[in-house]
Short mmCIF file of C-alpha atoms in Angstrom, two decimals:
data_model
loop_
_atom_site.label_atom_id
_atom_site.label_comp_id
_atom_site.label_asym_id
_atom_site.label_seq_id
_atom_site.Cartn_x
_atom_site.Cartn_y
_atom_site.Cartn_z
CA GLU A 1 19.22 -20.79 -11.02
CA LEU A 2 21.39 -24.57 -10.32
CA THR A 3 18.18 -26.52 -10.95
CA GLY A 4 18.46 -25.29 -14.55
CA PHE A 5 21.99 -26.03 -15.09
CA ARG A 6 21.37 -28.92 -13.96
CA ASP A 7 18.63 -29.98 -16.00
CA LEU A 8 20.77 -28.45 -18.93
CA ILE A 9 23.25 -30.52 -18.74
CA ALA A 10 21.42 -33.91 -17.52
CA GLN A 11 20.06 -33.58 -21.08
CA ILE A 12 23.44 -32.64 -22.54
CA GLN A 13 24.71 -35.72 -21.04
CA ASP A 14 21.45 -38.24 -21.48
CA GLY A 15 22.07 -37.50 -25.72
CA ARG A 16 18.23 -35.51 -25.12
CA LEU A 17 20.01 -32.21 -26.32
CA THR A 18 22.57 -31.97 -29.49
CA VAL A 19 24.80 -29.13 -30.00
CA GLU A 20 22.55 -28.61 -33.01
CA GLN A 21 19.03 -27.67 -30.67
CA LEU A 22 21.89 -25.98 -28.25
CA ILE A 23 22.94 -23.77 -31.18
CA THR A 24 19.50 -22.90 -32.23
CA MET A 25 18.53 -22.07 -28.88
CA GLN A 26 21.26 -19.51 -28.26
CA ARG A 27 20.19 -18.06 -31.69
CA ARG A 28 16.48 -17.26 -30.59
CA LEU A 29 17.79 -15.97 -26.63
CA ARG A 30 19.75 -13.55 -28.92
CA GLU A 31 17.41 -12.19 -30.75
CA ASP A 32 14.96 -11.51 -27.39
CA ASP A 33 16.89 -7.90 -26.87
CA ASP A 34 14.64 -6.86 -24.60
CA LEU A 35 15.49 -10.06 -21.87
CA PHE A 36 15.08 -7.69 -18.93
CA GLU A 37 14.16 -4.15 -21.35
CA SER A 38 10.69 -3.85 -18.09
CA GLU A 39 10.67 -0.55 -16.08
CA THR A 40 9.93 -3.62 -13.52
CA ALA A 41 10.92 -6.99 -12.91
CA ASP A 42 8.04 -7.63 -10.84
CA GLU A 43 5.02 -7.03 -12.70
CA GLU A 44 1.98 -9.75 -12.91
CA THR A 45 3.13 -11.39 -16.57
CA ALA A 46 0.44 -13.37 -18.67
CA GLU A 47 2.82 -16.71 -18.09
CA ASP A 48 1.34 -17.73 -14.75
CA ASP A 49 1.73 -14.96 -13.01
CA ARG A 50 5.16 -15.14 -12.55
CA GLU A 51 7.11 -11.96 -11.83
CA GLU A 52 9.09 -10.77 -15.05
CA ASN A 53 12.83 -11.69 -14.30
CA GLU A 54 10.79 -15.49 -13.56
CA VAL A 55 10.26 -15.97 -16.80
CA ALA A 56 13.49 -14.41 -17.97
CA GLU A 57 16.08 -15.97 -16.01
CA GLU A 58 13.43 -19.22 -17.37
CA LYS A 59 14.60 -18.03 -21.47
CA LEU A 60 17.91 -18.27 -20.38
CA LEU A 61 18.45 -21.01 -18.86
CA GLN A 62 16.79 -22.26 -22.33
CA GLY A 63 20.41 -20.44 -24.36
CA VAL A 64 24.11 -20.87 -24.29
CA VAL A 65 26.32 -18.43 -25.72
CA ALA A 66 29.31 -21.23 -27.01
CA ALA A 67 29.50 -21.30 -31.16
CA SER A 68 31.26 -24.13 -31.45
CA LEU A 69 30.92 -27.94 -29.90
CA LEU A 70 34.16 -26.83 -28.57
CA ASP A 71 33.51 -23.92 -26.53
CA LEU A 72 30.16 -25.54 -25.85
CA GLN A 73 32.47 -28.10 -23.70
CA ALA A 74 34.11 -25.47 -22.11
CA GLU A 75 31.32 -23.51 -21.07
CA LEU A 76 29.42 -27.18 -20.29
CA GLU A 77 33.10 -27.42 -17.68
CA GLN A 78 32.96 -23.44 -16.74
CA VAL A 79 29.07 -24.41 -15.72
CA LYS A 80 29.52 -28.21 -13.87
CA GLN A 81 32.22 -25.54 -11.87
CA LEU A 82 29.33 -22.98 -11.11
CA ARG A 83 27.12 -25.59 -10.33
CA ASP A 84 29.90 -27.42 -7.63
CA LEU A 85 30.62 -23.63 -6.39
CA ALA A 86 27.24 -23.20 -5.53
CA LYS A 87 26.14 -26.48 -4.22
CA ARG A 88 29.02 -25.96 -1.42
CA VAL A 89 28.05 -22.18 -0.72
CA TYR A 90 24.19 -23.34 -0.53
CA ASP A 91 25.73 -26.68 1.89
CA ALA A 92 27.63 -24.46 4.31
CA GLY A 93 23.94 -23.01 5.91
CA THR A 94 25.41 -19.50 6.10
CA GLU A 95 25.14 -16.31 4.12
CA SER A 96 27.02 -13.23 4.59
CA LYS A 97 24.04 -11.01 3.06
CA PHE A 98 21.67 -12.38 6.22
CA GLU A 99 24.09 -12.61 8.48
CA ARG A 100 23.29 -8.47 8.09
CA LEU A 101 20.42 -8.85 8.10
CA ARG A 102 20.01 -10.55 11.08
CA GLU A 103 21.91 -8.22 12.67
CA VAL A 104 19.37 -5.69 12.05
CA LEU A 105 16.46 -8.06 13.85
CA ILE A 106 17.99 -8.95 17.05
CA ASP A 107 19.12 -5.09 17.29
CA PRO A 108 17.40 -4.52 20.26
CA LYS A 109 17.10 -0.27 19.15
CA TYR A 110 14.75 -2.09 16.81
CA ALA A 111 12.52 -4.26 18.83
CA ASP A 112 8.82 -3.61 18.57
CA GLU A 113 10.02 -1.58 14.96
CA LYS A 114 7.79 -2.73 12.01
CA LEU A 115 10.19 -3.35 9.60
CA ILE A 116 9.95 -3.73 5.28
CA ILE A 117 11.95 -6.26 3.29
CA PHE A 118 12.19 -6.11 -0.24
CA THR A 119 14.23 -8.41 -2.33
CA GLU A 120 13.96 -9.26 -6.39
CA HIS A 121 12.78 -12.94 -6.25
CA ARG A 122 10.34 -15.19 -5.19
CA ASP A 123 12.39 -17.60 -4.66
CA THR A 124 14.84 -15.64 -2.44
CA LEU A 125 11.36 -14.32 -1.06
CA ASN A 126 10.56 -17.55 0.28
CA TYR A 127 14.07 -17.86 1.68
CA LEU A 128 13.61 -15.47 3.81
CA ALA A 129 9.91 -15.64 5.21
CA THR A 130 11.08 -19.37 6.20
CA LYS A 131 14.21 -17.99 7.74
CA ILE A 132 13.12 -14.98 9.11
CA ARG A 133 9.43 -16.99 10.82
CA ALA A 134 12.35 -19.60 12.45
CA LEU A 135 14.93 -16.28 13.69
CA VAL A 136 11.39 -15.14 15.40
CA GLY A 137 9.81 -18.01 16.30
CA ARG A 138 5.94 -16.68 15.42
CA ASP A 139 4.81 -17.05 11.96
CA GLU A 140 2.63 -14.42 12.14
CA ALA A 141 4.80 -12.40 11.98
CA VAL A 142 5.91 -12.10 9.02
CA VAL A 143 3.92 -11.13 5.58
CA ILE A 144 4.67 -11.76 2.09
CA ILE A 145 2.90 -9.47 -1.17
CA HIS A 146 4.83 -10.44 -4.84
CA GLY A 147 3.57 -10.17 -7.66
CA GLY A 148 1.76 -13.85 -8.48
CA MET A 149 -0.62 -13.12 -5.38
CA GLY A 150 -4.37 -11.50 -6.28
CA ARG A 151 -4.75 -7.92 -5.47
CA GLU A 152 -7.35 -8.57 -3.46
CA GLU A 153 -4.03 -11.24 -1.49
CA ARG A 154 -1.88 -8.22 -1.43
CA ARG A 155 -4.35 -5.88 0.21
CA ALA A 156 -5.08 -8.46 2.50
CA ALA A 157 -1.56 -8.81 3.72
CA GLN A 158 -0.95 -4.53 2.91
CA GLU A 159 -3.62 -4.37 6.48
CA ARG A 160 -2.06 -6.63 8.25
CA PHE A 161 0.74 -5.40 8.09
CA THR A 162 -0.11 -1.88 9.13
CA GLN A 163 -3.14 -3.06 11.79
CA ASP A 164 -1.89 -5.88 13.53
CA LYS A 165 0.73 -5.22 15.74
CA LYS A 166 1.21 -9.33 15.86
CA VAL A 167 3.05 -8.32 12.58
CA GLU A 168 6.22 -6.87 12.75
CA ILE A 169 8.14 -7.62 9.19
CA LEU A 170 7.45 -7.73 5.04
CA VAL A 171 8.95 -9.30 2.59
CA ALA A 172 7.93 -8.24 -0.61
CA THR A 173 9.43 -8.55 -4.14
CA ASP A 174 8.13 -4.83 -6.64
CA ALA A 175 4.76 -5.70 -5.76
CA ALA A 176 4.80 -4.08 -3.06
CA GLY A 177 7.05 -0.96 -4.85
CA GLU A 178 4.75 1.45 -5.92
CA GLY A 179 1.32 2.79 -5.04
CA ILE A 180 1.34 0.99 -1.83
CA ASN A 181 1.06 3.22 1.76
CA LEU A 182 3.42 1.43 3.86
CA GLN A 183 4.33 4.32 5.77
CA ARG A 184 3.07 2.50 9.53
CA ALA A 185 7.14 1.14 9.20
CA HIS A 186 10.15 3.37 9.25
CA LEU A 187 12.77 0.23 8.83
CA MET A 188 13.75 -1.00 5.24
CA VAL A 189 16.23 -3.09 3.51
CA ASN A 190 17.04 -3.84 0.39
CA TYR A 191 17.95 -7.35 0.70
CA ASP A 192 18.04 -7.07 -3.20
CA LEU A 193 19.25 -3.98 -5.19
CA PRO A 194 17.62 -3.58 -8.35
CA TRP A 195 18.69 -2.56 -12.08
CA ASN A 196 17.11 0.57 -12.19
CA PRO A 197 17.52 2.65 -10.02
CA ASN A 198 13.72 4.47 -10.21
CA ARG A 199 12.70 1.34 -8.49
CA LEU A 200 14.79 2.74 -5.23
CA GLU A 201 12.97 5.44 -5.10
CA GLN A 202 9.27 3.38 -5.51
CA ARG A 203 10.94 1.52 -2.47
CA PHE A 204 11.72 4.12 -0.34
CA GLY A 205 8.70 6.06 -1.27
CA ARG A 206 6.84 3.93 0.13
CA ILE A 207 7.39 4.39 4.43
CA HIS A 208 9.45 8.20 3.63
CA ARG A 209 6.39 9.91 2.21
CA ILE A 210 3.90 12.65 3.55
CA GLY A 211 2.65 11.89 7.31
CA GLN A 212 5.35 10.19 8.34
CA THR A 213 6.10 10.62 11.61
CA GLU A 214 9.12 9.14 12.87
CA VAL A 215 12.81 9.10 10.12
CA CYS A 216 13.20 6.62 8.42
CA HIS A 217 15.91 4.39 7.69
CA LEU A 218 17.41 2.67 5.06
CA TRP A 219 20.15 -0.18 4.52
CA ASN A 220 21.28 -1.07 0.67
CA LEU A 221 22.78 -5.35 1.00
CA VAL A 222 25.38 -4.63 -1.48
CA ALA A 223 27.94 -7.87 -2.09
CA GLY A 224 31.50 -6.12 -2.09
CA GLU A 225 33.59 -8.00 -3.85
CA THR A 226 31.98 -8.56 -6.99
CA ARG A 227 32.17 -6.41 -9.77
CA GLU A 228 28.41 -5.43 -9.61
CA GLY A 229 29.37 -4.39 -5.81
CA GLU A 230 31.50 -2.18 -6.79
CA VAL A 231 29.50 0.02 -9.12
CA TYR A 232 26.72 -0.37 -6.69
CA GLN A 233 28.53 0.65 -4.08
CA ALA A 234 30.55 4.06 -5.85
CA LEU A 235 26.88 4.56 -6.66
CA LEU A 236 25.71 4.67 -3.18
CA ARG A 237 28.18 6.54 -1.57
CA LYS A 238 28.38 9.09 -3.80
CA LEU A 239 24.30 8.95 -3.36
CA GLU A 240 25.06 9.59 0.14
CA GLN A 241 27.42 12.37 0.12
CA GLU A 242 24.62 14.77 -2.26
CA ARG A 243 22.29 13.24 0.53
CA ALA A 244 23.94 15.31 3.54
CA ALA A 245 24.48 18.73 0.80
CA LEU A 246 20.85 18.61 -0.75
CA GLY A 247 18.74 17.82 2.31
CA GLY A 248 17.99 14.28 1.30
CA GLN A 249 16.13 14.84 -1.58
CA VAL A 250 18.17 12.66 -4.16
CA PHE A 251 16.05 9.84 -4.03
CA ASP A 252 13.23 12.45 -5.61
CA VAL A 253 15.22 12.06 -8.25
CA LEU A 254 16.51 8.50 -8.76
CA GLY A 255 14.97 7.59 -11.40
CA LYS A 256 15.95 10.41 -13.76
CA LEU A 257 19.44 9.44 -13.39
CA THR A 258 20.99 8.41 -16.82
CA PHE A 259 24.79 7.53 -16.79
CA ASN A 260 26.57 9.24 -20.14
CA ASP A 261 22.61 8.65 -21.22
CA ARG A 262 22.83 5.17 -20.80
CA PRO A 263 20.75 3.09 -17.93
CA LEU A 264 22.40 1.21 -14.99
CA ARG A 265 22.08 -1.68 -16.30
CA GLU A 266 23.97 -1.30 -19.38
CA LEU A 267 26.73 0.05 -16.70
CA LEU A 268 26.78 -2.95 -14.64
CA LEU A 269 26.44 -5.16 -17.26
CA GLU A 270 29.91 -3.75 -19.06
CA ALA A 271 31.54 -4.26 -14.75
CA ILE A 272 30.25 -7.99 -14.81
CA ARG A 273 31.77 -8.09 -18.02
CA TYR A 274 34.79 -6.23 -18.74
CA GLY A 275 34.99 -4.82 -14.40
CA ASP A 276 38.39 -6.86 -14.15
CA GLN A 277 40.11 -4.28 -16.60
CA PRO A 278 41.22 -1.75 -14.22
CA ASP A 279 40.43 1.15 -17.47
CA VAL A 280 37.19 0.09 -17.21
CA ARG A 281 36.94 0.05 -13.91
CA ALA A 282 38.17 3.45 -13.61
CA ARG A 283 35.83 4.75 -15.73
CA LEU A 284 33.32 3.37 -14.37
CA ARG A 285 33.65 5.56 -11.30
CA GLN A 286 34.09 8.28 -13.38
CA VAL A 287 30.30 7.19 -14.80
CA VAL A 288 28.85 7.47 -12.06
CA ASP A 289 30.29 10.40 -10.29
CA ARG A 290 29.24 12.70 -13.07
CA ALA A 291 25.70 11.11 -12.81
CA LEU A 292 25.38 12.71 -9.59
CA ASP A 293 27.22 15.97 -10.17
CA ARG A 294 25.55 18.38 -7.69
CA GLU A 295 24.23 20.69 -10.01
CA ARG A 296 22.73 18.54 -12.12
CA LEU A 297 20.92 16.95 -8.65
CA ARG A 298 20.08 20.66 -8.24
CA ALA A 299 18.52 20.89 -11.80
CA LEU A 300 16.59 18.02 -11.94
CA LEU A 301 15.18 18.66 -8.46
CA GLU A 302 13.97 22.29 -9.98
CA GLU A 303 12.49 20.53 -12.84
CA ARG A 304 11.13 17.92 -10.87
CA ALA A 305 9.06 20.80 -8.61
CA LEU A 306 5.70 21.18 -9.32
CA ALA A 307 5.37 24.58 -9.56
CA HIS A 308 7.32 27.82 -8.94
CA GLU A 309 4.80 30.92 -8.72
CA THR A 310 3.13 31.91 -6.31
CA LEU A 311 -1.16 32.38 -5.25
CA PRO A 312 -1.93 35.90 -4.26
CA VAL A 313 -2.35 36.90 -0.33
CA SER A 314 -6.38 37.53 -1.28
CA ARG A 315 -6.57 33.76 -3.56
CA VAL A 316 -5.29 31.98 -0.53
CA GLN A 317 -8.28 33.90 1.88
CA GLU A 318 -10.49 33.13 -0.52
CA ILE A 319 -9.39 29.24 -0.53
CA ARG A 320 -9.46 28.97 3.28
CA GLU A 321 -13.13 30.44 3.43
CA GLU A 322 -13.80 27.39 0.49
CA MET A 323 -12.58 25.17 2.96
CA GLU A 324 -14.19 26.26 5.91
CA ARG A 325 -17.02 25.75 4.99
CA ALA A 326 -16.76 22.47 3.10
CA GLN A 327 -15.54 21.45 6.55
CA ALA A 328 -18.67 22.66 8.46
CA HIS A 329 -20.81 20.61 5.75
CA ARG A 330 -19.24 16.84 6.33
CA LEU A 331 -20.39 14.52 9.02
CA GLN A 332 -18.68 15.83 12.30
CA PRO A 333 -15.84 13.09 13.38
CA HIS A 334 -17.27 13.22 16.46
CA PHE A 335 -21.03 12.13 15.43
CA ILE A 336 -18.66 9.53 13.68
CA ALA A 337 -17.00 8.20 16.35
CA SER A 338 -19.88 8.68 18.45
CA PHE A 339 -21.96 6.21 15.90
CA PHE A 340 -19.48 4.01 15.36
CA ARG A 341 -19.04 3.15 19.07
CA GLU A 342 -21.93 2.66 20.48
CA ALA A 343 -22.93 0.94 17.43
CA PHE A 344 -19.30 -1.40 17.09
CA ARG A 345 -19.64 -2.88 20.73
CA LEU A 346 -23.59 -3.49 19.60
CA LEU A 347 -22.66 -5.59 17.54
CA GLY A 348 -20.48 -7.43 19.67
CA GLY A 349 -17.16 -5.53 19.41
CA THR A 350 -14.79 -4.58 21.29
CA VAL A 351 -12.78 -0.84 21.33
CA ARG A 352 -10.59 1.22 23.76
CA GLU A 353 -9.50 4.42 24.07
CA ARG A 354 -5.51 4.34 24.10
CA GLU A 355 -4.34 8.17 23.33
CA PRO A 356 -7.17 10.83 23.59
CA LYS A 357 -9.01 10.33 20.27
CA ARG A 358 -7.39 7.18 19.60
CA TYR A 359 -8.62 4.06 19.72
CA GLU A 360 -7.51 -0.16 19.90
CA VAL A 361 -10.07 -2.01 18.41
CA THR A 362 -9.40 -5.88 19.84
CA HIS A 363 -11.62 -7.82 18.27
CA VAL A 364 -13.92 -7.83 15.18
CA PRO A 365 -16.82 -9.34 15.27
CA ALA A 366 -17.37 -12.14 12.75
CA PRO A 367 -20.43 -10.96 11.46
CA ILE A 368 -18.55 -7.98 10.76
CA ARG A 369 -15.91 -9.14 8.77
CA TYR A 370 -18.76 -11.33 7.03
CA ARG A 371 -20.70 -8.23 5.82
CA ASP A 372 -17.46 -6.47 4.16
CA ARG A 373 -16.75 -9.94 2.01
CA GLN A 374 -20.75 -9.59 0.22
CA ILE A 375 -20.69 -5.61 0.37
CA GLY A 376 -16.64 -4.27 0.72
CA THR A 377 -14.69 -3.50 -2.64
CA GLY A 378 -11.14 -2.56 -0.91
CA GLU A 379 -9.59 -3.90 1.48
CA PRO A 380 -10.25 -6.13 3.70
CA VAL A 381 -11.89 -5.92 7.64
CA LEU A 382 -9.17 -7.17 9.55
CA ALA A 383 -9.74 -9.45 13.46
CA ARG A 384 -7.66 -6.92 15.19
CA TYR A 385 -6.89 -2.67 14.35
CA GLU A 386 -3.76 -1.76 16.56
CA ARG A 387 -4.97 2.07 16.54
CA ILE A 388 -7.94 3.89 14.80
CA THR A 389 -9.21 7.24 14.82
CA PHE A 390 -12.27 9.55 13.75
CA GLU A 391 -9.63 12.97 13.69
CA LYS A 392 -7.78 13.64 10.72
CA ASP A 393 -4.89 14.72 12.54
CA GLN A 394 -4.75 12.05 15.04
CA ILE A 395 -3.55 9.76 11.90
CA ALA A 396 -0.16 9.86 12.46
CA VAL A 397 1.23 10.72 16.62
CA PRO A 398 4.70 10.89 17.02
CA GLY A 399 5.84 7.74 18.67
CA LYS A 400 2.57 6.06 17.90
CA PRO A 401 1.35 3.34 15.67
CA LEU A 402 -0.36 4.47 12.68
CA ALA A 403 -3.92 4.48 13.18
CA ALA A 404 -6.84 4.22 10.55
CA PHE A 405 -8.66 6.41 9.70
CA ILE A 406 -12.29 5.55 10.01
CA CYS A 407 -14.32 7.28 8.04
CA PRO A 408 -17.74 6.93 5.42
CA GLY A 409 -16.06 4.30 2.87
CA HIS A 410 -13.64 3.00 5.39
CA PRO A 411 -14.85 -1.08 4.99
CA LEU A 412 -15.42 -1.45 9.14
CA LEU A 413 -17.24 1.28 9.30
CA ASP A 414 -19.23 1.06 6.07
CA ALA A 415 -19.95 -3.19 7.37
CA THR A 416 -20.87 -1.99 10.71
CA ILE A 417 -23.45 0.82 9.32
CA ASP A 418 -24.92 -2.31 6.91
CA LEU A 419 -25.50 -4.28 10.08
CA VAL A 420 -27.36 -1.99 11.73
CA LEU A 421 -29.38 -0.93 8.54
CA GLU A 422 -30.57 -4.32 8.52
CA ARG A 423 -30.95 -4.88 12.03
CA TYR A 424 -33.02 -1.93 12.98
CA ARG A 425 -34.67 -0.50 9.38
CA ASP A 426 -38.09 -0.76 10.49
CA LEU A 427 -37.20 1.10 13.32
CA LEU A 428 -35.65 3.89 11.37
CA LYS A 429 -38.90 3.14 9.53
CA ARG A 430 -41.29 4.60 12.60
CA GLY A 431 -39.27 7.19 13.10
CA ALA A 432 -38.84 8.81 16.33
CA VAL A 433 -41.00 12.16 17.73
CA LEU A 434 -38.01 14.96 19.15
CA VAL A 435 -38.80 18.25 20.41
CA ASP A 436 -37.37 21.44 18.64
CA PRO A 437 -36.12 24.06 21.69
CA SER A 438 -36.34 27.09 19.91
CA ASP A 439 -40.29 26.50 18.81
CA MET A 440 -42.73 28.44 21.53
CA GLY A 441 -45.16 27.14 19.08
CA LYS A 442 -47.18 23.53 19.17
CA GLU A 443 -47.97 23.02 15.79
CA PRO A 444 -45.77 19.27 14.45
CA ARG A 445 -43.92 19.79 11.72
CA ALA A 446 -42.63 16.37 9.86
CA LEU A 447 -38.65 16.15 9.02
CA CYS A 448 -38.15 13.61 6.53
CA TYR A 449 -34.00 12.32 5.74
CA LEU A 450 -33.40 11.51 2.23
CA GLU A 451 -30.10 10.33 1.07
CA HIS A 452 -28.90 11.62 -2.07
CA ALA A 453 -26.18 9.51 -4.17
CA ILE A 454 -24.73 9.88 -7.90
CA GLN A 455 -23.92 6.20 -8.89
CA ASP A 456 -21.59 5.39 -12.01
CA ALA A 457 -21.47 2.00 -14.22
CA ARG A 458 -18.92 -0.25 -11.93
CA THR A 459 -20.85 -2.19 -10.02
CA ASP A 460 -19.52 -4.51 -6.61
CA ARG A 461 -19.39 -7.81 -5.75
CA ALA A 462 -22.85 -7.86 -5.21
CA ARG A 463 -23.85 -6.26 -8.34
CA ASN A 464 -24.65 -3.16 -6.93
CA ARG A 465 -23.74 -0.43 -9.12
CA ARG A 466 -21.20 1.86 -6.92
CA ILE A 467 -21.46 4.96 -4.66
CA VAL A 468 -19.28 7.84 -6.12
CA SER A 469 -21.13 10.32 -4.41
CA ARG A 470 -23.29 10.30 -1.70
CA ARG A 471 -24.40 13.43 0.64
CA MET A 472 -27.78 13.72 3.72
CA GLN A 473 -30.68 16.56 2.09
CA PHE A 474 -33.83 17.17 4.97
CA VAL A 475 -36.55 18.25 4.31
CA GLU A 476 -39.59 19.82 6.30
CA ILE A 477 -43.02 19.27 6.24
CA ASP A 478 -45.89 20.80 8.05
CA ARG A 479 -49.32 20.70 8.63
CA THR A 480 -51.05 22.43 5.91
CA GLY A 481 -48.43 20.88 3.92
CA VAL A 482 -45.96 23.95 3.69
CA THR A 483 -42.49 21.62 2.53
CA ARG A 484 -39.28 23.64 3.11
CA THR A 485 -34.98 22.84 3.51
CA ALA A 486 -34.09 21.99 6.42
CA GLY A 487 -31.22 22.56 7.03
CA SER A 488 -27.71 20.16 7.48
CA ALA A 489 -28.35 18.94 10.25
CA PRO A 490 -31.87 20.49 12.15
CA TYR A 491 -31.97 17.18 14.33
CA LEU A 492 -28.65 17.81 16.12
CA ASP A 493 -30.15 20.78 18.37
CA TYR A 494 -33.26 18.52 18.47
CA ARG A 495 -34.05 16.51 22.48
CA PRO A 496 -36.44 13.49 23.23
CA LEU A 497 -39.99 13.57 24.75
CA THR A 498 -40.05 13.54 28.16
CA ASP A 499 -42.07 11.51 30.19
CA ASP A 500 -44.94 14.08 30.87
CA GLU A 501 -44.95 14.92 27.41
CA GLN A 502 -46.25 11.41 25.88
CA ALA A 503 -49.17 11.74 26.55
CA LEU A 504 -49.84 14.76 24.56
CA VAL A 505 -48.54 13.99 21.61
CA GLN A 506 -50.01 10.66 21.20
CA PRO A 507 -52.94 12.44 19.26
CA LEU A 508 -51.41 14.18 17.02
CA LEU A 509 -49.65 10.65 15.76
CA ASP A 510 -52.48 9.76 14.27
CA GLU A 511 -53.52 12.53 12.17
CA PRO A 512 -53.77 11.40 8.13
CA TRP A 513 -51.95 14.04 7.32
CA LEU A 514 -49.01 11.98 8.83
CA ARG A 515 -50.16 8.74 7.40
CA ASP A 516 -50.95 9.73 3.86
CA GLY A 517 -48.27 10.43 1.21
CA LEU A 518 -45.94 11.78 3.18
CA GLU A 519 -42.41 10.37 1.88
CA ASP A 520 -43.53 11.38 -2.04
CA ARG A 521 -44.26 15.00 -0.80
CA ALA A 522 -40.49 14.58 0.47
CA LEU A 523 -39.41 13.02 -2.44
CA GLY A 524 -41.08 15.58 -4.63
CA TYR A 525 -40.22 18.55 -3.66
CA ALA A 526 -36.09 17.15 -2.98
CA VAL A 527 -36.39 15.81 -6.93
#
């Protein structure tokens, strides 16, 4: 704002801006009633992808509230005083809010813990990132997310914060407030508080979610000796009281709160304009108390509940059996882990077990990262991962880093598979000879593996149509041409040939039925 005031004053002093022009700008500003009415002030806008609050501030600085030349001169003097005051504060080099934040950053209780800092404005974000990097002494320790970043940049920052142990602090505007899982951290600071309590709920929901194993801590920094700060302090104190009574659920309904059927934004504006009047201050406190009445909060929580009825025991048992059958048909984590660890080492990667079934990847080879840039559609492959796991129940372990879940669809596994297929496709085409220990006969069978996939109309970066469902199918064909389904994973019970068996099998491999149309017959049967 300081820069905008300086520009406005300079234009008036130089004669580049007349009173008539200022009055016209004032009228245009008054017509723009919806300047700060958006749900979030950090969504991408059409104007250079800036945060919406930045665009709104720019419009505000183009307008005045004076109605006459005398009023304008008086307002100009006030602006000059504000400018001089802001400059003195800036030149002092200290800021009470940052000093409070610094106490959290240097507290030994939170050493080596990841921390998220939310702010309203991108200028404040850049200021904080610079100051914090200087405080911790490592630029790579801080990553940022704001509305001017592309989706891929945001995803990359999220992944680095989640998986790279060298990254300790995320500074973000509300571009990271919704739809992003940041539960790798359990500490959060609201450096600026939004005027929409729904966004407080969205921010806290990034860490306070299902699967979080740590107690979450949230600091709200409020300038107490301001009219806006008084209202927010009253709101937060009341929230804390009701949180203790309702078991910490009040954050779930913040977005539904109204204050005498008005949004919080109107309450804060009234406090700023008339908060020096004792009767107004008393009335605002009463409005906050009524909005956070315990019974009203309880009713909102009831309304938010997903369902109130219960399922009969027989239906619960059916669902459990269906889930168990689905689990049995899935590619089991053991086989994914065995393949990945071997293939990853083969491609030059380094993976070490840190806890049972949890691993640290200290180096992801450049070919894997480059392959992901060619075929990837989701979050990028990182240079290192603090923890990965192949078992869903090992993602979140109390007292340990959150693990990336490596399963089909994860970019690290997909890029590894793609490279292995490229390098060894010829071997797969040639196939292998295996022995079925349960079959005492001597007749050979051909086992064909088929991949069954469903695509939709979307394409990835390489313009390949995207896969929405994929499964493996196995077809078995004998010497007489009889074809049948071989089951979900028949090869798991087979074993390789011994040296003595090699010579016995060689004549079978030259038989014509193994060479002529075998693949077409398997495909025809599968179709």
